[in-house]
PDB file of C-alpha atoms in Angstrom:
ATOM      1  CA  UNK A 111     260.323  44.506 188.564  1.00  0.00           C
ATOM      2  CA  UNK A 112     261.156  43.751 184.350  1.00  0.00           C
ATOM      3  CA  UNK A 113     259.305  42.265 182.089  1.00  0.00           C
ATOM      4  CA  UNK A 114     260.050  38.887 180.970  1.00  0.00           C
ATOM      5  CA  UNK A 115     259.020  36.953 177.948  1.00  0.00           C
ATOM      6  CA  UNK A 116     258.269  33.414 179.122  1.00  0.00           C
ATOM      7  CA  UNK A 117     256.247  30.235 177.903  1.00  0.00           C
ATOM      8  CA  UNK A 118     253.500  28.306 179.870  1.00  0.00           C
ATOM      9  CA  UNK A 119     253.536  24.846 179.780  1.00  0.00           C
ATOM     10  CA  UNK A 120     250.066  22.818 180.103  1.00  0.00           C
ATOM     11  CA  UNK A 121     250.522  20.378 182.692  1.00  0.00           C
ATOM     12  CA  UNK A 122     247.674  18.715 184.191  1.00  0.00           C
ATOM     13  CA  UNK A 123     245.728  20.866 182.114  1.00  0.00           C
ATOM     14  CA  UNK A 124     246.282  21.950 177.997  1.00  0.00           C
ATOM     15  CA  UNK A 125     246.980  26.054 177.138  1.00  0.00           C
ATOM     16  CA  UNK A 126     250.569  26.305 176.127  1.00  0.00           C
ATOM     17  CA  UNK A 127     250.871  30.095 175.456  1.00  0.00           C
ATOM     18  CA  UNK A 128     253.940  32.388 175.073  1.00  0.00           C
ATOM     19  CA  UNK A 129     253.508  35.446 177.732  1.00  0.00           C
ATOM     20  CA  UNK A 130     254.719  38.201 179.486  1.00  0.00           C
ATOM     21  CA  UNK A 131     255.718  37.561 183.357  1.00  0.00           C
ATOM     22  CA  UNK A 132     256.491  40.536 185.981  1.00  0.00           C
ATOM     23  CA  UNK A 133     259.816  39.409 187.410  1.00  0.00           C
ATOM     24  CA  UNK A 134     261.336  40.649 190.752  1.00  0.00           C
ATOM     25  CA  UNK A 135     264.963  41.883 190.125  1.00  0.00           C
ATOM     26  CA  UNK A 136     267.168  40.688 192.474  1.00  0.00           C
ATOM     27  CA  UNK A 137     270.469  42.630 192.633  1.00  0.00           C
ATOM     28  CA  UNK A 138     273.822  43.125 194.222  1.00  0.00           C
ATOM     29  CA  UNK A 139     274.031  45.892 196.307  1.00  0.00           C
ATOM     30  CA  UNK A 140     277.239  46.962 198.104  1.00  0.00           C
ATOM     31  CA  UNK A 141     276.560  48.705 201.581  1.00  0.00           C
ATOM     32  CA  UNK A 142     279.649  50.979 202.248  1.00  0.00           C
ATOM     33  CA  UNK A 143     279.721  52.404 205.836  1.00  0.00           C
ATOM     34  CA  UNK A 144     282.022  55.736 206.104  1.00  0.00           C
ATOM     35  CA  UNK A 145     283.608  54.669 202.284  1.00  0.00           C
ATOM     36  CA  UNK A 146     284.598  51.513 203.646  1.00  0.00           C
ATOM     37  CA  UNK A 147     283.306  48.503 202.133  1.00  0.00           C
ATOM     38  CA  UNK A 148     281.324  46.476 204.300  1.00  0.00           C
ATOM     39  CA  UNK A 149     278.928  43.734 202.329  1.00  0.00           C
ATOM     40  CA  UNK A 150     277.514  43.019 199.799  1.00  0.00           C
ATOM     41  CA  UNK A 151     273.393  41.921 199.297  1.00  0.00           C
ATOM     42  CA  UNK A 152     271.044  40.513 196.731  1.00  0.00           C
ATOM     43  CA  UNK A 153     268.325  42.799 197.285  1.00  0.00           C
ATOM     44  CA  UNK A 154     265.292  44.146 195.527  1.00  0.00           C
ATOM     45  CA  UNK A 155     266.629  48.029 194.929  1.00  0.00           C
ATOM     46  CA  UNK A 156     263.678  49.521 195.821  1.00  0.00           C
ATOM     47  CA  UNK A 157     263.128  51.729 199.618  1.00  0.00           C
ATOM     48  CA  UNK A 158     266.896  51.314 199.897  1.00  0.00           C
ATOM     49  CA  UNK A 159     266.975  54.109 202.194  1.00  0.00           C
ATOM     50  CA  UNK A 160     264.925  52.130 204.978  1.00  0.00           C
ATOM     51  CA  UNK A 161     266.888  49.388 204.494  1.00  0.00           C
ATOM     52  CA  UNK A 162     269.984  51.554 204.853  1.00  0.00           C
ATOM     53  CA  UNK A 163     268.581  52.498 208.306  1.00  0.00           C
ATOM     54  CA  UNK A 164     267.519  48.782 209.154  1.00  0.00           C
ATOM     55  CA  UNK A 165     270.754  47.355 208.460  1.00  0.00           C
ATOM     56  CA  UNK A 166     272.530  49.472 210.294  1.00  0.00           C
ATOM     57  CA  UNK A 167     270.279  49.601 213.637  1.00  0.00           C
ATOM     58  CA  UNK A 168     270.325  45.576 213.555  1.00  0.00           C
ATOM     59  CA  UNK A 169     274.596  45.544 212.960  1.00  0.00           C
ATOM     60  CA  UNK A 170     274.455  47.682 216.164  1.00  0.00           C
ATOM     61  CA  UNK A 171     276.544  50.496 213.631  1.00  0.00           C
ATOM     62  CA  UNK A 172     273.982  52.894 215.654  1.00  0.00           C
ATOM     63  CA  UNK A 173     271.558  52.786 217.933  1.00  0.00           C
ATOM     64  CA  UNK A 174     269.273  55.280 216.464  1.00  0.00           C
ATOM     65  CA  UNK A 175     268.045  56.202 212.980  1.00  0.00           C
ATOM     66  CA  UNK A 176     269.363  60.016 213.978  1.00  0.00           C
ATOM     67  CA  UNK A 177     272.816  59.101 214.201  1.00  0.00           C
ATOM     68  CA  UNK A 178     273.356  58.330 210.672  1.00  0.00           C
ATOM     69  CA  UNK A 179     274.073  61.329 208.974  1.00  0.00           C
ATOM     70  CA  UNK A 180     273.708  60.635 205.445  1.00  0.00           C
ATOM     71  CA  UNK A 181     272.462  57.941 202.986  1.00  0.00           C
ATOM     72  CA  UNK A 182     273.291  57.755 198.914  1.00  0.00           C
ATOM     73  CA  UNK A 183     271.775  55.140 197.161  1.00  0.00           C
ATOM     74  CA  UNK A 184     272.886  54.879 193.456  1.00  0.00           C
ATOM     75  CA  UNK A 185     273.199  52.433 190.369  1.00  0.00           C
ATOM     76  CA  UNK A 186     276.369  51.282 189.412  1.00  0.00           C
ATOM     77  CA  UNK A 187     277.585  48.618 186.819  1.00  0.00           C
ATOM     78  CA  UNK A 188     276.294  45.235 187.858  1.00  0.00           C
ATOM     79  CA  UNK A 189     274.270  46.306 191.018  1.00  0.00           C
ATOM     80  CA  UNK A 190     273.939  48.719 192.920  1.00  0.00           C
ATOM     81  CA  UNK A 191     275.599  51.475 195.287  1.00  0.00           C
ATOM     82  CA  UNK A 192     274.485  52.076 198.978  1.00  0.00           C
ATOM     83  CA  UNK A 193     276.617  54.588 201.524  1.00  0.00           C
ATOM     84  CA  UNK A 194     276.238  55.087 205.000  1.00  0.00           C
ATOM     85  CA  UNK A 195     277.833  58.443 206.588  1.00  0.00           C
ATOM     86  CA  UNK A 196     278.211  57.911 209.756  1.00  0.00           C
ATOM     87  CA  UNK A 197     280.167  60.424 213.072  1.00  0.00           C
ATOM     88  CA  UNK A 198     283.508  59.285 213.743  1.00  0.00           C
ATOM     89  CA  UNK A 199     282.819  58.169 216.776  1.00  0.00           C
ATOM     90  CA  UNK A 200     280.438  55.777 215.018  1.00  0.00           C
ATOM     91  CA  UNK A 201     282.516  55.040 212.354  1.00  0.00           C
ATOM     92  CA  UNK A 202     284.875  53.330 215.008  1.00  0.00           C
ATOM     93  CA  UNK A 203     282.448  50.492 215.629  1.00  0.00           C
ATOM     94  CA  UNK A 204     281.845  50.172 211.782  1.00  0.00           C
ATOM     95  CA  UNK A 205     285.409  49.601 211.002  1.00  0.00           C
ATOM     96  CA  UNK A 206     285.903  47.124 213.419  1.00  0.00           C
ATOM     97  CA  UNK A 207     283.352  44.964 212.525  1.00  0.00           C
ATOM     98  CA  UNK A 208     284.095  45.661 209.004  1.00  0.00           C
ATOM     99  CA  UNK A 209     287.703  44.415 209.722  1.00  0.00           C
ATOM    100  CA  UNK A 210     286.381  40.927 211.175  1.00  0.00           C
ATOM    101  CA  UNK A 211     283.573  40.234 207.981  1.00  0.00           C
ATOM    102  CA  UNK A 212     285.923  38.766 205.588  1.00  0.00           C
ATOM    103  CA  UNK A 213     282.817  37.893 203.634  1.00  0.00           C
ATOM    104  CA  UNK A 214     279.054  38.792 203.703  1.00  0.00           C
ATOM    105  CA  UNK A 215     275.825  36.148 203.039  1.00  0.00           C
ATOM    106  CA  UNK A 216     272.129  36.824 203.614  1.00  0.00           C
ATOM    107  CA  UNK A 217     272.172  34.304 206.087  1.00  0.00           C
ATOM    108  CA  UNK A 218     274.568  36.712 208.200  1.00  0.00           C
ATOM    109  CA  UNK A 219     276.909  34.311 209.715  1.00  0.00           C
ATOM    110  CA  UNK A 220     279.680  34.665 206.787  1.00  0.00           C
ATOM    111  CA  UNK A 221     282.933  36.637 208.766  1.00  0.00           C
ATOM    112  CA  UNK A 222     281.546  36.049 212.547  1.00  0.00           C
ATOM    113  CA  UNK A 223     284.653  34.608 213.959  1.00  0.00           C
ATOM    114  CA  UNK A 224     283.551  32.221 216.531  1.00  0.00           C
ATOM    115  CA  UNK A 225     280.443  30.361 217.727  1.00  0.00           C
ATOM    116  CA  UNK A 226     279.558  32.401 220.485  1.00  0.00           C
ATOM    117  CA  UNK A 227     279.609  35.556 219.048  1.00  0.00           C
ATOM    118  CA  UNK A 228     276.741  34.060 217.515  1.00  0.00           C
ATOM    119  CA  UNK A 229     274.928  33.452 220.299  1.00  0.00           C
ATOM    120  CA  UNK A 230     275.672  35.791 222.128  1.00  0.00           C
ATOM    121  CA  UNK A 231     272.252  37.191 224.651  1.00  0.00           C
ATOM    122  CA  UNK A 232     270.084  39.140 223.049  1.00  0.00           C
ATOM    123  CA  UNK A 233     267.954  42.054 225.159  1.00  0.00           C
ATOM    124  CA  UNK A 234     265.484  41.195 227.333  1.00  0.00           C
ATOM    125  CA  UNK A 235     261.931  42.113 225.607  1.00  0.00           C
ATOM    126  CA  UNK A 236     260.224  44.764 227.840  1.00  0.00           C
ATOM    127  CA  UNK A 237     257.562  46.015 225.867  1.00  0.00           C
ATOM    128  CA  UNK A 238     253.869  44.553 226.591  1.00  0.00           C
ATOM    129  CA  UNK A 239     251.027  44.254 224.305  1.00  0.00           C
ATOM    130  CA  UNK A 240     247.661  42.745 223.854  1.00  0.00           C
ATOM    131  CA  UNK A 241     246.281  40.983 221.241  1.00  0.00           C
ATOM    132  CA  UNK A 242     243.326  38.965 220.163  1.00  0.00           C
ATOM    133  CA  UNK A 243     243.431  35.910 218.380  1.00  0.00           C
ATOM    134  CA  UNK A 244     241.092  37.961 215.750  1.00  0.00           C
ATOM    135  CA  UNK A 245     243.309  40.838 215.394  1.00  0.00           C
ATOM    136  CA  UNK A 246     246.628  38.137 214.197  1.00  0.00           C
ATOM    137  CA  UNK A 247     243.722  36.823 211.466  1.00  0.00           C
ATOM    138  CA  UNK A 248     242.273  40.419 210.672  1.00  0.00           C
ATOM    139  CA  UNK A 249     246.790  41.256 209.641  1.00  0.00           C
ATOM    140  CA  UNK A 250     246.917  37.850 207.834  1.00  0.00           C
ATOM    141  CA  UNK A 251     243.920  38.808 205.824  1.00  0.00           C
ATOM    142  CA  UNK A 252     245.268  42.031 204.734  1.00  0.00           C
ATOM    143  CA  UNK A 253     248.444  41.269 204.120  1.00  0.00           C
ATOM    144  CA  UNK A 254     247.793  40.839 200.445  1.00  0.00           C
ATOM    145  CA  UNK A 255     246.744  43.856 199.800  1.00  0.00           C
ATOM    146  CA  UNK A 256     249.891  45.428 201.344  1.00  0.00           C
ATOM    147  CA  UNK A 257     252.387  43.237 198.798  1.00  0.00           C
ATOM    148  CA  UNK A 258     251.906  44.212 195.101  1.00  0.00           C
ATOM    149  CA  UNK A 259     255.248  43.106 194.227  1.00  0.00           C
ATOM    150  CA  UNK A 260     254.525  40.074 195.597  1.00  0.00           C
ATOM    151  CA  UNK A 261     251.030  39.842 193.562  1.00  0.00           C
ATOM    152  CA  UNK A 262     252.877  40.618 190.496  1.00  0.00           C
ATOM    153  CA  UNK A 263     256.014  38.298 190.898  1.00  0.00           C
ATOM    154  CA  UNK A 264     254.861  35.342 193.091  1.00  0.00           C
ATOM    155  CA  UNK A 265     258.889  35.878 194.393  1.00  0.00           C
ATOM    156  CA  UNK A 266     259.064  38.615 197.529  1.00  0.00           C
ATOM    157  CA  UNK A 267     258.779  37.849 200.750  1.00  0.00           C
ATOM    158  CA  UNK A 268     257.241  40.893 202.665  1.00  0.00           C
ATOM    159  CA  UNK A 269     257.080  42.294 206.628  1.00  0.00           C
ATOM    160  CA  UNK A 270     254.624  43.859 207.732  1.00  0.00           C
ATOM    161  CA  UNK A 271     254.070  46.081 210.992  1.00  0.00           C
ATOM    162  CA  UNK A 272     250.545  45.671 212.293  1.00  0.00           C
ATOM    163  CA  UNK A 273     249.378  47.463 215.434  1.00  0.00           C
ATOM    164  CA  UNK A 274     247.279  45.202 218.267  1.00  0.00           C
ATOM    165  CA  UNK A 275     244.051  45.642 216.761  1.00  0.00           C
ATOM    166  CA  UNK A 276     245.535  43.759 213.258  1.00  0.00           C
ATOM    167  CA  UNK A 277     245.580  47.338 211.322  1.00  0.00           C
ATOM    168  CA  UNK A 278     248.611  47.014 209.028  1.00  0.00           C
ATOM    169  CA  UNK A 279     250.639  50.381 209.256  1.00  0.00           C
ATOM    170  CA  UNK A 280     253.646  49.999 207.475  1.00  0.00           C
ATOM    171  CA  UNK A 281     254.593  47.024 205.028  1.00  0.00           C
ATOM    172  CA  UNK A 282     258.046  46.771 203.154  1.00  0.00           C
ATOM    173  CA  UNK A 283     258.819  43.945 200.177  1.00  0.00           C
ATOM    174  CA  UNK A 284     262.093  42.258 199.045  1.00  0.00           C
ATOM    175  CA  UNK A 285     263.602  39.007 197.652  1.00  0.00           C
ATOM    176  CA  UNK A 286     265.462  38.283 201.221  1.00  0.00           C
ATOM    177  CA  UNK A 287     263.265  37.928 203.933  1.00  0.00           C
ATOM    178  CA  UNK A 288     266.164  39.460 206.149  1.00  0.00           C
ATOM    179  CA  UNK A 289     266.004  42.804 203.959  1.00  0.00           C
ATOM    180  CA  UNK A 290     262.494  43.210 204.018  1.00  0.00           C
ATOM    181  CA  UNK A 291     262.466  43.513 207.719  1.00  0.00           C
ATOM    182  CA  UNK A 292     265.502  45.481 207.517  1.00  0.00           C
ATOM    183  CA  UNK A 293     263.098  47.940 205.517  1.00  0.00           C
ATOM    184  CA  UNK A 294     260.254  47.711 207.718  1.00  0.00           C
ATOM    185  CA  UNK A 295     262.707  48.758 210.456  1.00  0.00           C
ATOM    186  CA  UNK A 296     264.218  51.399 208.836  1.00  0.00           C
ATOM    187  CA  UNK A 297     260.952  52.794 207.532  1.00  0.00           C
ATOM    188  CA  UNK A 298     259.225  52.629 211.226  1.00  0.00           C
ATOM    189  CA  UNK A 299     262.850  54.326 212.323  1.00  0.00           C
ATOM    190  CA  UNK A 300     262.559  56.881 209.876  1.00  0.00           C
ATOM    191  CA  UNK A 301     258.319  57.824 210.118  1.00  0.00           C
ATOM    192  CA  UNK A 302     258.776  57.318 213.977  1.00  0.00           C
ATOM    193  CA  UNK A 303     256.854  54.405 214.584  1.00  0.00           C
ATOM    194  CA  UNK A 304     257.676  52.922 218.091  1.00  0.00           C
ATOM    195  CA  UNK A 305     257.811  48.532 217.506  1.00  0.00           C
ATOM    196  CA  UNK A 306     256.674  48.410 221.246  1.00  0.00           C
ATOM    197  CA  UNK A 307     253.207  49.720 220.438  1.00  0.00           C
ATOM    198  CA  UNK A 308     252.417  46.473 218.116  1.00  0.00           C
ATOM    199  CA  UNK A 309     253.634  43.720 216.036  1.00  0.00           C
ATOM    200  CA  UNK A 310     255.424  42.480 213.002  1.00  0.00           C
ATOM    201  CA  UNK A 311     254.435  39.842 210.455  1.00  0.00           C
ATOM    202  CA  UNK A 312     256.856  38.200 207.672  1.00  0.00           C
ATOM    203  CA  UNK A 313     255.493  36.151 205.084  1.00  0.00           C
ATOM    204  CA  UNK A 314     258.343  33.522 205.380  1.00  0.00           C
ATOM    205  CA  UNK A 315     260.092  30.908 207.288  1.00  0.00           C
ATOM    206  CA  UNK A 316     260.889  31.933 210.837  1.00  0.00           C
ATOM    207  CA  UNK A 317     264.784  31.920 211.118  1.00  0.00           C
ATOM    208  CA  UNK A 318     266.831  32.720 214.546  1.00  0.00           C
ATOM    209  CA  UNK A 319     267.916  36.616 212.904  1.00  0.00           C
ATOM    210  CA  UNK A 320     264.623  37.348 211.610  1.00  0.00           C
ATOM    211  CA  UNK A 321     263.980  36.666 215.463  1.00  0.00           C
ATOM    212  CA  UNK A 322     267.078  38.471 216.710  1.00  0.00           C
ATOM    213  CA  UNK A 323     265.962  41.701 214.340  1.00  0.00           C
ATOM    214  CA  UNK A 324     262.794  41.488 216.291  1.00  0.00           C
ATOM    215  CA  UNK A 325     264.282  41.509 219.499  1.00  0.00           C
ATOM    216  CA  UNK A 326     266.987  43.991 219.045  1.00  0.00           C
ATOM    217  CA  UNK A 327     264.056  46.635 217.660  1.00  0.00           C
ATOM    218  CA  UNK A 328     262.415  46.056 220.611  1.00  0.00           C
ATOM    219  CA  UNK A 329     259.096  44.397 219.333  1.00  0.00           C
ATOM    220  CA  UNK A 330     257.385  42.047 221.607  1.00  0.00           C
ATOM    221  CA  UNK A 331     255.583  39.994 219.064  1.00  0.00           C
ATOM    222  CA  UNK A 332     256.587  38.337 216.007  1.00  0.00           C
ATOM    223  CA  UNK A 333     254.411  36.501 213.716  1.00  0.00           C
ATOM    224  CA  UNK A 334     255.247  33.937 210.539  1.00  0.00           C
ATOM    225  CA  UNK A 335     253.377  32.412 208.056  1.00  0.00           C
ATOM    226  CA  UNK A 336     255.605  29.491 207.808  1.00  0.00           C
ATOM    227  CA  UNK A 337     257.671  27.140 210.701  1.00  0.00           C
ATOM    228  CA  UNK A 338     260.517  28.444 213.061  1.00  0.00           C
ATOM    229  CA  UNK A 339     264.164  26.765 213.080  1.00  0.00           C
ATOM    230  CA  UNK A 340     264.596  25.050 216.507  1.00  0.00           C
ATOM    231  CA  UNK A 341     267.276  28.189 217.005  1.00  0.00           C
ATOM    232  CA  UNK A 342     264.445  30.624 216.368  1.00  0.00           C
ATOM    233  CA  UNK A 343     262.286  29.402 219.065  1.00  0.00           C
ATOM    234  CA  UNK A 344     265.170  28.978 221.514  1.00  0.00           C
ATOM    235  CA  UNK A 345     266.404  32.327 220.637  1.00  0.00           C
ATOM    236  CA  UNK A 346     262.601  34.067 221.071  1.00  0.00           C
ATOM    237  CA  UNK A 347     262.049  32.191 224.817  1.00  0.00           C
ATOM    238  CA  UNK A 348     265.528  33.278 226.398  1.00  0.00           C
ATOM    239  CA  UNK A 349     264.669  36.893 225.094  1.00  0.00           C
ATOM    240  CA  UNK A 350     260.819  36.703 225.751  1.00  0.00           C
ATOM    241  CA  UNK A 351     259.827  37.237 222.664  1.00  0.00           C
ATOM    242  CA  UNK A 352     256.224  36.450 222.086  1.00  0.00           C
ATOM    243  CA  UNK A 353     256.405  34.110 218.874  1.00  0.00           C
ATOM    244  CA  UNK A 354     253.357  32.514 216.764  1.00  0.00           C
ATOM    245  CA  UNK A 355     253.953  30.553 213.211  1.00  0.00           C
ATOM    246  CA  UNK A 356     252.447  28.770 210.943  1.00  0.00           C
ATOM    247  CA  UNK A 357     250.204  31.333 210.890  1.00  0.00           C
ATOM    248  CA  UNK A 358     246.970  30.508 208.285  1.00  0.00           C
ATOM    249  CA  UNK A 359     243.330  32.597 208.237  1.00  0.00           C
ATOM    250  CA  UNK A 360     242.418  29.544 209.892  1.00  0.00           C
ATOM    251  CA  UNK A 361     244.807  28.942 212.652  1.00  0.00           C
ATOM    252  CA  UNK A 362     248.049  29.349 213.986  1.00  0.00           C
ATOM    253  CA  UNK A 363     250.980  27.827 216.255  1.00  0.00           C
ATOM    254  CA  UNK A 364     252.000  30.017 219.657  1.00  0.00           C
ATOM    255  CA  UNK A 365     255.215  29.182 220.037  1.00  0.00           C
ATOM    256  CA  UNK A 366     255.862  30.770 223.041  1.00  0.00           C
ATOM    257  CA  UNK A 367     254.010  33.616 224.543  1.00  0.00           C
ATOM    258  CA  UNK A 368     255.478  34.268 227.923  1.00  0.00           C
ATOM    259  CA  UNK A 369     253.831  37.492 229.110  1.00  0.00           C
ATOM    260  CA  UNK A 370     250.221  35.758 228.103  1.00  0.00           C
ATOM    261  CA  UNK A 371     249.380  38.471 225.050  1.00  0.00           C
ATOM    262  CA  UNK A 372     247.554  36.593 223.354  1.00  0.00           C
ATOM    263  CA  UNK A 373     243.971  35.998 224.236  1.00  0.00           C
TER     264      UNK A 373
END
């Protein structure tokens, strides 16, 4: 995060003061896969080797954090440089979806070519958890404490992977809520941290690919603070995803929890 002079302006109340303001930076970074060019992100540059690893487990350019052989993350002019090294055999799949992505967006539809590559099925969730209402309250309470770029910007979203008893064990921040749970990914890929033994929690709207990230790292229970996309939910019952939002201290919504984990 910078610095950043700014000026507060009394409102409904007087104290017009200049101050200082923490400031998330929000930057471009280009992902290269094998020196090819592959997208480019606004990102917070920060744990860019988990999110390195995350990105490339949920474009299916592996299917393990082991097969990526090497990572360089460095500044450039105007942003920011991050290269995956991947074997050739892997390299293969990465040019050929490089070839159809014209164009990158964080909302990841930007160079899909059709409509049902989009939906195409996701895996059936297999892994089975339980959890009490007390332990999704007990993550939501600590959460806070896990975000201090959030605490000094007021402008990251963060994810969060909890285990069934509510204990938050890993936590990643960024300015897309798609790249912080590409970090979170990468980071459990990298420290070994099986998704199947618990669940993750994102402090943001819940959109279908936070949903399909979920899925495809083989979680069984994802949690939001804010309202799912009528895609999200659709996505989460056809793949059995166990899904609960508008998640407060005081309550929540189960969207659909189809293997009953939830008591």
């Amino acid at each position: 995060m910078i610095e950043f002079p700014v000026r507060r302006l009394g409102l409904g109340e007087p104290g017009d003061a200049d101050l200082t303001r923490s400031i998330a930076i929000e930057a471009p970074v280009s992902v290269e896969v094998g020196g090819i060019g592959y997208a480019v992100m606004m990102a917070t540059p920060a744990d860019l080797e988990d999110y390195a690893v995350g990105f490339a487990l949920g474009e299916g350019l592996v299917e393990t954090a082991d097969q990526i052989g090497r990572i360089d993350a460095h500044p450039i002019e105007g942003g920011w440089a991050l290269r995956i090294w991947l074997p050739p055999e892997r390299n293969a799949i990465a040019l050929e979806r490089a070839r159809k992505r014209v164009s990158e967006s964080s909302c990841g539809l930007c160079g899909i070519e059709n409509i049902e590559e989009v939906l195409r099925p996701l895996p059936a969730v297999t892994a089975r958890i339980r959890v009490d209402r007390s332990a999704i309250a007990a993550a939501l309470a600590a959460l806070r404490d896990h975000q201090p770029l959030g605490r000094a910007t007021g402008a990251v979203h963060a994810a969060a992977f909890c285990s069934p008893a509510g204990a938050i064990l890993l936590a990643r921040e960024d300015v897309g809520r798609h790249n912080a749970l590409d970090k979170l990914i990468g980071a459990m890929a990298r420290a070994g941290v099986d998704p199947a033994t618990g669940f993750i929690l994102l402090s943001a709207r819940c959109s279908y690919e936070l949903v399909e990230k979920t899925v495809r790292a083989g979680c069984p229970m994802l949690v939001t603070i804010s309202a799912p996309t009528s895609l999200a939910a659709e996505r989460a019952a056809a793949a059995g995803l166990t899904l609960v939002a508008l998640a407060r201290t005081d309550s929540a919504l189960v969207i659909g929890d189809p293997h009953r984990m939830i008591a």
